[in-house]
mmCIF file of C-alpha atoms in Angstrom:
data_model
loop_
_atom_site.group_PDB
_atom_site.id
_atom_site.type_symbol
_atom_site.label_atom_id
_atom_site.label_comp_id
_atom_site.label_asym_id
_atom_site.label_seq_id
_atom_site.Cartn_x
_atom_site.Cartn_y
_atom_site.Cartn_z
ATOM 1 C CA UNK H 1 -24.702 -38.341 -12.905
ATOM 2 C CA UNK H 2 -23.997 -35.048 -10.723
ATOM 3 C CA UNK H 3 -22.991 -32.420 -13.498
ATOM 4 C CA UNK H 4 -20.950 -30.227 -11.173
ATOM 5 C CA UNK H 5 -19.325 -33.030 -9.785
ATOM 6 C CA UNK H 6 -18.298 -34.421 -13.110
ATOM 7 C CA UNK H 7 -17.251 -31.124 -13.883
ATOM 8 C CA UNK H 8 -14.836 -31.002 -10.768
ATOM 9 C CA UNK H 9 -13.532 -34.389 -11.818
ATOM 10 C CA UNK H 10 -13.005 -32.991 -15.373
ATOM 11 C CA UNK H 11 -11.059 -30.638 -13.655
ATOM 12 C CA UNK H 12 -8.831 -32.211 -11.351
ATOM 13 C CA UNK H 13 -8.033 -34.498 -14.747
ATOM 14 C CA UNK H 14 -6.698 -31.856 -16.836
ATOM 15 C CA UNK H 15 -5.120 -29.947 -13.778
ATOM 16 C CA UNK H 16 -3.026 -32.859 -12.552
ATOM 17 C CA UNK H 17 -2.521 -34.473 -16.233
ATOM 18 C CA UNK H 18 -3.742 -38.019 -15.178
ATOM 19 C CA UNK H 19 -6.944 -39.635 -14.130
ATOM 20 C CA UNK H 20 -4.820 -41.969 -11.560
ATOM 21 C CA UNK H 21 -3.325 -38.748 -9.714
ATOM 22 C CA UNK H 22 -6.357 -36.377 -10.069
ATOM 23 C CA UNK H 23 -8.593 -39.822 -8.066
ATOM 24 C CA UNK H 24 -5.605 -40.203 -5.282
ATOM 25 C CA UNK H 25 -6.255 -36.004 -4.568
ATOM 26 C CA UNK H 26 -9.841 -36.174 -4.523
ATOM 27 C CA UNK H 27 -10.308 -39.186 -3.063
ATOM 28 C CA UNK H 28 -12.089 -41.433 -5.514
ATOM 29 C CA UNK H 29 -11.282 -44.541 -8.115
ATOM 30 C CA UNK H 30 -9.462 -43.862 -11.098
ATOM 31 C CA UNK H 31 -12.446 -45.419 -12.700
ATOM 32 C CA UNK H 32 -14.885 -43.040 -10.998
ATOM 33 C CA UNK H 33 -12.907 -40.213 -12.977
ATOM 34 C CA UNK H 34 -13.268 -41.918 -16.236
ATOM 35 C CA UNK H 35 -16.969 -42.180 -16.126
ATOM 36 C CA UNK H 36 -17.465 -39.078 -15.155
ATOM 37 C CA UNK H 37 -15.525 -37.220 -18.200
ATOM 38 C CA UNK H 38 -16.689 -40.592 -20.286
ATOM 39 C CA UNK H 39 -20.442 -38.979 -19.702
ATOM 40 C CA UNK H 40 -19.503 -35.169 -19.745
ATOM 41 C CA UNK H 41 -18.078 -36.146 -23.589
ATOM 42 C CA UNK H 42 -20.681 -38.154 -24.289
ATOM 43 C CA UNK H 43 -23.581 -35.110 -23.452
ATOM 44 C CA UNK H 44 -21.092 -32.763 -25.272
ATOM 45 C CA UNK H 45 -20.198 -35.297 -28.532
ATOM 46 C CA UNK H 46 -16.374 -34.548 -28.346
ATOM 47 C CA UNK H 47 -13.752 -35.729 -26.675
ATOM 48 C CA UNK H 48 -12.394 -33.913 -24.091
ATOM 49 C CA UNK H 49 -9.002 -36.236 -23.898
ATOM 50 C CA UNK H 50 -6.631 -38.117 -25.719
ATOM 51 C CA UNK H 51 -5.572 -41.148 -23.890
ATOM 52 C CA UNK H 52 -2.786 -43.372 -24.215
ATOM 53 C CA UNK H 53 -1.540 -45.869 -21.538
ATOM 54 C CA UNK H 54 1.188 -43.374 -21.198
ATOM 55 C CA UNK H 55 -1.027 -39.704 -21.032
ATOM 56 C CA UNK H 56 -3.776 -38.034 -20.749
ATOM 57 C CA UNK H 57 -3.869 -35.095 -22.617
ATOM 58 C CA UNK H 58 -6.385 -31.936 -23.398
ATOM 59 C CA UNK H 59 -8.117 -31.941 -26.776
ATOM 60 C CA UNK H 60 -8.689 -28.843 -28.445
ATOM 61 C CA UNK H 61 -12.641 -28.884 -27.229
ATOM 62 C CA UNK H 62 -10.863 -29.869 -23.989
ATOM 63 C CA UNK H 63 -8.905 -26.556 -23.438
ATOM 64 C CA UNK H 64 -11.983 -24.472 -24.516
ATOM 65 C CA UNK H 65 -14.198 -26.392 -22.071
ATOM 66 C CA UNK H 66 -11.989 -26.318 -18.932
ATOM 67 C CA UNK H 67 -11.514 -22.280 -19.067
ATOM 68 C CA UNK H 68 -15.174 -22.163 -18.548
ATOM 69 C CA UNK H 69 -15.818 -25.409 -16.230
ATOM 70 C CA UNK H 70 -12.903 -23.372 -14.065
ATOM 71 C CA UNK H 71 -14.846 -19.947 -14.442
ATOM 72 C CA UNK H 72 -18.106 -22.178 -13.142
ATOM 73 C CA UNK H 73 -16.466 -23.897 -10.109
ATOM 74 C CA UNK H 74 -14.886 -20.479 -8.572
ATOM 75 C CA UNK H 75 -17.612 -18.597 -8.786
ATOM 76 C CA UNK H 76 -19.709 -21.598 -7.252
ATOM 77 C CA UNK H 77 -17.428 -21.078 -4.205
ATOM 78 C CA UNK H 78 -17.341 -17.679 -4.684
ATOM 79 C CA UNK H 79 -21.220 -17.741 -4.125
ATOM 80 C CA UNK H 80 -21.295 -20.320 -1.312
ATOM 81 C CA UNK H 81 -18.778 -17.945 0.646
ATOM 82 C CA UNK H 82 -20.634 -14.867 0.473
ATOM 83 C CA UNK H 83 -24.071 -16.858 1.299
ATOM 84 C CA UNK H 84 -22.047 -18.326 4.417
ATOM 85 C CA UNK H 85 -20.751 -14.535 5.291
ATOM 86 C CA UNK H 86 -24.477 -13.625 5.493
ATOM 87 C CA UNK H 87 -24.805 -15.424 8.599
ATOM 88 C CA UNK H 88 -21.534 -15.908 9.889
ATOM 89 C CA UNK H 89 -19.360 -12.839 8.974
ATOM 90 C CA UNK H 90 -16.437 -12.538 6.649
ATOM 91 C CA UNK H 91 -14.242 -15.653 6.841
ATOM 92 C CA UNK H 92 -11.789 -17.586 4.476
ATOM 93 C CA UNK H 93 -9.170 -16.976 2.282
ATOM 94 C CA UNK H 94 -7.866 -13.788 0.435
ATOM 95 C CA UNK H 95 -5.042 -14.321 -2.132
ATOM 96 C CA UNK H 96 -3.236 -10.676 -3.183
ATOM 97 C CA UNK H 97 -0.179 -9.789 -4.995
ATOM 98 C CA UNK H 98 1.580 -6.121 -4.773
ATOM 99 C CA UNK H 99 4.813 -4.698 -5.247
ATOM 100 C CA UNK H 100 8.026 -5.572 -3.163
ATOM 101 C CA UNK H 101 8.252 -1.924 -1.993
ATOM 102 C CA UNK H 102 4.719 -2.183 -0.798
ATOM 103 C CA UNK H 103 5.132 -4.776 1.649
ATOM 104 C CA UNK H 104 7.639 -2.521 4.090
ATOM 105 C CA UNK H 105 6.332 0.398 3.494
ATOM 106 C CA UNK H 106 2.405 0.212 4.120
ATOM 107 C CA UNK H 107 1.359 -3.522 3.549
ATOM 108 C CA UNK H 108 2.566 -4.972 6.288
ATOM 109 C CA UNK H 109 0.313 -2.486 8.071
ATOM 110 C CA UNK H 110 -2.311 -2.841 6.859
ATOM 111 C CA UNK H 111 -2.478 -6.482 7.154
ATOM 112 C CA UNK H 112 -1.680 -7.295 10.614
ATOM 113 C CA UNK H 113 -4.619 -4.333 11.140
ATOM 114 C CA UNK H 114 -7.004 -5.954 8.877
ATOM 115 C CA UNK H 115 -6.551 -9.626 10.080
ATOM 116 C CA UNK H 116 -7.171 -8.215 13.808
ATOM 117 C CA UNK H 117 -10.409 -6.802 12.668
ATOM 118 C CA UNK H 118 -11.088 -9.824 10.934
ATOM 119 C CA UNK H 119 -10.412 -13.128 12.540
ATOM 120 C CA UNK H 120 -11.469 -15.282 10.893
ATOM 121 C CA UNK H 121 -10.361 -14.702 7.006
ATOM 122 C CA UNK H 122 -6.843 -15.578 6.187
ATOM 123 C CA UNK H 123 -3.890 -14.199 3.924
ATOM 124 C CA UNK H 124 -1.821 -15.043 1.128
ATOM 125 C CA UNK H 125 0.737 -12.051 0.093
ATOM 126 C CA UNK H 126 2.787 -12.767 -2.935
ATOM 127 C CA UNK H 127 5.075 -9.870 -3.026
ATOM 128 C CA UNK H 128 6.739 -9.336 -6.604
ATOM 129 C CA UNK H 129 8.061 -6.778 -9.199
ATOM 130 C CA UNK H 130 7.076 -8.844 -11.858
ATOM 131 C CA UNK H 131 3.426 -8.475 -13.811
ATOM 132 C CA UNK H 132 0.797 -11.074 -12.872
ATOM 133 C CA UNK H 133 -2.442 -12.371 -14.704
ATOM 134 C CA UNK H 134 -4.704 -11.959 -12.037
ATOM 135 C CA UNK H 135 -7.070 -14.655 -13.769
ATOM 136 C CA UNK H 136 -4.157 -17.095 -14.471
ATOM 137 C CA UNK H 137 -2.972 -17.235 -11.208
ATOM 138 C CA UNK H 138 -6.194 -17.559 -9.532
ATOM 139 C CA UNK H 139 -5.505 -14.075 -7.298
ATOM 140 C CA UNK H 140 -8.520 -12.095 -5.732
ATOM 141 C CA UNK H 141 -6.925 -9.034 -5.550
ATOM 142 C CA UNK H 142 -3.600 -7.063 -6.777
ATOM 143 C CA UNK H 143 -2.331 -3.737 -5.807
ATOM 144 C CA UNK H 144 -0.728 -1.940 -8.428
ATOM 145 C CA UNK H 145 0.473 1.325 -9.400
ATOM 146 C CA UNK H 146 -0.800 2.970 -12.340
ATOM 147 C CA UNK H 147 -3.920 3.997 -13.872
ATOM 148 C CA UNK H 148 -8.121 3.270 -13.454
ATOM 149 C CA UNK H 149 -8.079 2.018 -16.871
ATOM 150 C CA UNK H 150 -6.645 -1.302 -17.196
ATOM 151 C CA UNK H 151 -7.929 -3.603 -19.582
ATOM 152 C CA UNK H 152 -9.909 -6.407 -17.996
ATOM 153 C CA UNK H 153 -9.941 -5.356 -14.203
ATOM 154 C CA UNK H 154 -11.850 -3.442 -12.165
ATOM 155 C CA UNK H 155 -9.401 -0.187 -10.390
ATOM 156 C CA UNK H 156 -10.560 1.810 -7.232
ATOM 157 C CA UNK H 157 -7.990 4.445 -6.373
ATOM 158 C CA UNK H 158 -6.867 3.941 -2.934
ATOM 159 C CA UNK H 159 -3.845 6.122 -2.692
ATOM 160 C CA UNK H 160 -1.617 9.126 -4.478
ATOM 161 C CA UNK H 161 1.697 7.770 -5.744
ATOM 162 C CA UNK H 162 3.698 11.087 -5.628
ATOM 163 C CA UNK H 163 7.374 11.094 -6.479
ATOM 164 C CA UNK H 164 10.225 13.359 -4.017
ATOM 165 C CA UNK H 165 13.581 13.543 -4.947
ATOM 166 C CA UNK H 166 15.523 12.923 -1.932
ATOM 167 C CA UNK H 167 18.910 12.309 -0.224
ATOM 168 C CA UNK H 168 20.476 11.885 3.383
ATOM 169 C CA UNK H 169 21.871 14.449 5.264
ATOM 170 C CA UNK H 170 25.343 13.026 5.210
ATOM 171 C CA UNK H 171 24.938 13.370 1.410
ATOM 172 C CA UNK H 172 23.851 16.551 0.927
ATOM 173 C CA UNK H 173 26.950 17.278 3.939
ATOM 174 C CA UNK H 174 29.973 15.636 1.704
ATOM 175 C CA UNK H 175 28.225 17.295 -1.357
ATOM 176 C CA UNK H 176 27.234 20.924 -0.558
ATOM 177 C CA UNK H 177 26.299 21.274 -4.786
ATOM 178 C CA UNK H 178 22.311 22.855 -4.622
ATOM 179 C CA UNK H 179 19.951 20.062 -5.705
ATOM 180 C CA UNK H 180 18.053 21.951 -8.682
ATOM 181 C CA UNK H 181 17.368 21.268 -12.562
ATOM 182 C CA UNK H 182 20.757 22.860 -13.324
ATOM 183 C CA UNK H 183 22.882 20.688 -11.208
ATOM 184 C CA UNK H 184 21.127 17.431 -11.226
ATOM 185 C CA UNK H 185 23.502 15.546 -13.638
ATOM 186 C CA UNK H 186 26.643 16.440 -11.504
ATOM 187 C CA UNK H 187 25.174 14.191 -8.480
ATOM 188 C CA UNK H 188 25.402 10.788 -7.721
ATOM 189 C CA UNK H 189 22.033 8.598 -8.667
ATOM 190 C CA UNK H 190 20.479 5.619 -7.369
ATOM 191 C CA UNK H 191 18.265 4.426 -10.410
ATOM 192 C CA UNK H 192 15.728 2.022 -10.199
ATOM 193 C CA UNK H 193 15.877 -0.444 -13.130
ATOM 194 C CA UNK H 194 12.212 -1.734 -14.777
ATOM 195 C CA UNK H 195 11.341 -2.216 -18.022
ATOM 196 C CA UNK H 196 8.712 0.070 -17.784
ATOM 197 C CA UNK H 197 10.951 3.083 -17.048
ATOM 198 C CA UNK H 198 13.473 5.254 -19.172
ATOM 199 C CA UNK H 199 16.716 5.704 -18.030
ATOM 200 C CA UNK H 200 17.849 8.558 -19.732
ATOM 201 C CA UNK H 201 14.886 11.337 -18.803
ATOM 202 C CA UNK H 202 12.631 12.547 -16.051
ATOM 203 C CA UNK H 203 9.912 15.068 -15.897
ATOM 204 C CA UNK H 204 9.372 18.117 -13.776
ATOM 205 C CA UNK H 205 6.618 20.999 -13.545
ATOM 206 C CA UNK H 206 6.548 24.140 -12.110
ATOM 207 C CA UNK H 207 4.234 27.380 -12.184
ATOM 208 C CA UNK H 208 2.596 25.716 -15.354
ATOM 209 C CA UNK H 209 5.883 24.668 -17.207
ATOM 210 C CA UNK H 210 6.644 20.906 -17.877
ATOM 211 C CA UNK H 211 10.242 19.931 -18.894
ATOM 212 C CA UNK H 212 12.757 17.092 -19.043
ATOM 213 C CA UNK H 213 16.317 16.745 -16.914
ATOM 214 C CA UNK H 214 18.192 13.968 -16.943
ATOM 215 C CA UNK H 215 20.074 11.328 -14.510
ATOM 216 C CA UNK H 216 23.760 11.903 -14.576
ATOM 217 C CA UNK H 217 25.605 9.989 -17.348
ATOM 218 C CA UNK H 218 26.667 6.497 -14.829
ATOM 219 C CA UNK H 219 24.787 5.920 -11.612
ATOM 220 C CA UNK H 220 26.486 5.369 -8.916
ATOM 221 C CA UNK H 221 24.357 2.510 -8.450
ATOM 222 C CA UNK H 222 21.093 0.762 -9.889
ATOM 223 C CA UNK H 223 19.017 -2.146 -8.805
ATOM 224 C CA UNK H 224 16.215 -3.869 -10.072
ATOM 225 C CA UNK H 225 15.059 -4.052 -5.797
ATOM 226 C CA UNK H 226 13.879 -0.535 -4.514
ATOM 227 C CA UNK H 227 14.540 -1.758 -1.028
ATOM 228 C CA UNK H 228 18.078 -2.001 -1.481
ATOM 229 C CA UNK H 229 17.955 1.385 -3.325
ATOM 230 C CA UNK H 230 16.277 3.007 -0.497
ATOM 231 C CA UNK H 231 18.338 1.722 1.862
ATOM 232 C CA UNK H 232 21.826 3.067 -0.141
ATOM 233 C CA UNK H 233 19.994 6.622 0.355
ATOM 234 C CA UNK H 234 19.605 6.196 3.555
ATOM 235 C CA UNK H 235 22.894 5.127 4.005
ATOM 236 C CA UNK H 236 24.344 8.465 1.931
ATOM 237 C CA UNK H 237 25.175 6.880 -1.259
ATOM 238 C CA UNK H 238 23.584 8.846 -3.878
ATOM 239 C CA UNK H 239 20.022 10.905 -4.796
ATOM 240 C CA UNK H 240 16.995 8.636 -6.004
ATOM 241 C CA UNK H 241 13.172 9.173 -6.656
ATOM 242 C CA UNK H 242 11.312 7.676 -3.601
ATOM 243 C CA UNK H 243 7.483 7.703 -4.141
ATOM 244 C CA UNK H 244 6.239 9.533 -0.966
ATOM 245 C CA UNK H 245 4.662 6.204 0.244
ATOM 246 C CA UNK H 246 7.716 5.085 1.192
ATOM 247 C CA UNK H 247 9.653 8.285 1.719
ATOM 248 C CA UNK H 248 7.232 10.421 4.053
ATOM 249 C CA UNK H 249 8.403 8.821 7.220
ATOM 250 C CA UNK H 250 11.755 9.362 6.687
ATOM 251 C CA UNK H 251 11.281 12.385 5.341
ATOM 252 C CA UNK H 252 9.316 13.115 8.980
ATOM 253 C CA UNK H 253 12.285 12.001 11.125
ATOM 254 C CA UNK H 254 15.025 13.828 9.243
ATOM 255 C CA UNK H 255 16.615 10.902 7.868
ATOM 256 C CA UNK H 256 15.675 12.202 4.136
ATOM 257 C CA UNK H 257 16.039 15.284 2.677
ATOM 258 C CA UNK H 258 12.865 16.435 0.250
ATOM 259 C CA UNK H 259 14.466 18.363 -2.496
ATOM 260 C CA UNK H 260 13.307 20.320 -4.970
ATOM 261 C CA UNK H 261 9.961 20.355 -3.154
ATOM 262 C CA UNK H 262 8.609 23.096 -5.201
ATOM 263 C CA UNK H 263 8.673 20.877 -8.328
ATOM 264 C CA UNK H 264 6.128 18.267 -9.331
ATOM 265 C CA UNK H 265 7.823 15.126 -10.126
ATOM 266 C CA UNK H 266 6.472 13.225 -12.695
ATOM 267 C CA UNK H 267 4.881 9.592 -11.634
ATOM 268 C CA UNK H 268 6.570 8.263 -15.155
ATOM 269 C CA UNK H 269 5.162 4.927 -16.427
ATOM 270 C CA UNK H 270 3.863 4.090 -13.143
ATOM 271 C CA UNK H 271 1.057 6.512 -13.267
ATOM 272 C CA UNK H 272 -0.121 9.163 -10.585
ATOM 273 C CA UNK H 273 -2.350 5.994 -8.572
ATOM 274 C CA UNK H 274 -1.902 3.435 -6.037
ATOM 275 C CA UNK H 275 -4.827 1.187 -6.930
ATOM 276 C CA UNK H 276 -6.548 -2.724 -6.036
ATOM 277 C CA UNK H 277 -8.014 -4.075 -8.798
ATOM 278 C CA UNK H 278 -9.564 -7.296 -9.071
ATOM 279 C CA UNK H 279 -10.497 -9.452 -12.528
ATOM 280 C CA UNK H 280 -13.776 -7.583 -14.254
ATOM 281 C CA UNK H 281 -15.558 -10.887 -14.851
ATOM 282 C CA UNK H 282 -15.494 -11.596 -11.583
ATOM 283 C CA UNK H 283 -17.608 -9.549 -8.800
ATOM 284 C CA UNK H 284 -15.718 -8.259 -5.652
ATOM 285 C CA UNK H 285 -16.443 -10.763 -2.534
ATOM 286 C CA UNK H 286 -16.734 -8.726 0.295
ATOM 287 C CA UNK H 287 -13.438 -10.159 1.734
ATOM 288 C CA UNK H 288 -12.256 -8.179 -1.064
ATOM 289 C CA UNK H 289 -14.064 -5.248 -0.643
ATOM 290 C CA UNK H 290 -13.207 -4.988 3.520
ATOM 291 C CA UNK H 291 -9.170 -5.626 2.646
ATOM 292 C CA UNK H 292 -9.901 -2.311 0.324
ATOM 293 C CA UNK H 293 -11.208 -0.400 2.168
ATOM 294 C CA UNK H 294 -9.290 -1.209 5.014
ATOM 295 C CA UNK H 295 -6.019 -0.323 3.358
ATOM 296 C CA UNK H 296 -7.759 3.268 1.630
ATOM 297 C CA UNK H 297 -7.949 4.283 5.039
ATOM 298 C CA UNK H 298 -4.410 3.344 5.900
ATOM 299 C CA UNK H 299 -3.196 5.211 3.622
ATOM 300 C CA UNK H 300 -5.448 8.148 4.264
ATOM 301 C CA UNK H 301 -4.016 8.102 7.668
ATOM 302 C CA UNK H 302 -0.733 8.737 6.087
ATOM 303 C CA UNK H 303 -1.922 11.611 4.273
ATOM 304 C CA UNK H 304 -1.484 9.749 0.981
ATOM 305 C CA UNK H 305 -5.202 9.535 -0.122
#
């Protein structure tokens, strides 16, 4: 019997939970399926199943086996792809994930530019907040903010995430109060809420010295959605730390106001990067590689490199 094939069946078995639904998706008999994991147990000597006229259900072996017999299949395809792009250039699909934020502010960019260049691959963008197993949810590619050293994936550095404090002119107009590490508590805030950030401190430097201020005592609002943050600011609401990939531009056209520009604001939990990184068991197609560096030079256009 065709291994790989039997090893797709196995597949399409566990994924869909019945031999009867995995045959109707790929085609085949119901009894096709059966032999085919029948044979794969049989070469192994365990059973892969338990089945009941009312389930199918993954053994213990059964789990163990289908992590790699997934593992096997993708990078099969993975293979096949790159072998095609030899002769026929870069085609097929590319699954990413970023940030919400990143999807006005740069992504959207970059991918209408990179699927002009490239005509023949096609997108998926999940756009989220929330942390995703890149090898769970069968992603190529995630952009992130952080730092090169995350367990498991491979990180290239594609852009600076550098923090500005900043308001709207008709803020700063209705409150005249200087913007500086003695007044900031007396403003009104816009805080982003994540789990990954403190509300109660913040860190500036300046000519070598590092110290803490703090948020005034009740925001005058707070969101889990930057977007909606960004957009009070805009609208005159309140101060709130924009990272300067999504500020600069308004910053540009006068719409924000860069305060205390002399001071380095701390990246916090986020870390000082924007980064892609990609599962370290797997090696980069060169889908993945093009989106990349496609989107490093974006963002060097921006000055944010």
């Amino acid at each position: 019997m065709d291994k790989l094939g039997a090893i797709s069946m196995f597949v399409a078995t566990a994924e869909h939970g019945s031999f009867s639904r995995a045959a109707e998706q790929l085609g085949k008999t119901p009894s096709a399926l059966t032999k085919a994991v029948t044979h794969l147990e049989d070469e192994l000597g365990v059973r892969l199943f338990e089945r009941s006229t009312r389930r199918t259900v993954l053994t213990e072996a059964g789990r163990l086996y289908l992590e790699t017999a997934r593992q096997v299949l993708q990078r099969l395809h993975e293979a096949g792809e790159e072998v095609s792009q030899l002769q026929h250039g870069l085609h097929g699909n590319l699954r990413m994930t970023a940030p919400l934020a990143f999807g006005r502010s740069f992504l959207d960019e970059a991918c209408a530019g990179f699927l002009a260049a490239y005509p023949q691959i096609r997108l998926r963008v999940d756009l989220s907040d929330a942390f995703v197993d890149l090898a769970d949810a069968g992603y190529d590619l995630a952009l992130r903010e952080g730092r090169g050293d995350q367990p498991g994936l491979i990180a290239r550095v594609v852009g600076r995430n550098r923090i500005a404090i900043c308001a709207s002119p008709g803020y700063l107009a209705r409150n005249p109060l200087p913007v500086g590490p003695d007044s900031v508590e007396r403003h009104d805030w816009l805080l982003y809420r994540h789990t990954s950030l403190s509300r109660l401190q913040w860190w500036v430097e300046k000519d070598g010295q590092r110290f803490g201020l703090s948020h005034s005592a009740t925001p005058r609002l707070e969101s889990d959605n930057y977007d909606l943050l960004l957009a009070n600011c805009l609208a005159g609401v309140g101060l709130l730390h924009v990272p300067l990939w999504s500020g600069a531009p308004y910053i540009a056209d006068g719409r924000l106001v860069h305060l205390m520009a002399d001071y380095e604001i701390d990246p916090d939990a986020f870390g000082p990067q924007i980064l892609a990184v990609y599962p370290s068991h797997r090696r980069a197609s060169g889908k993945v590689l093009a989106f990349i560096d496609y989107l490093a030079q974006v963002l060097k256009a921006r000055g944010l490199a």
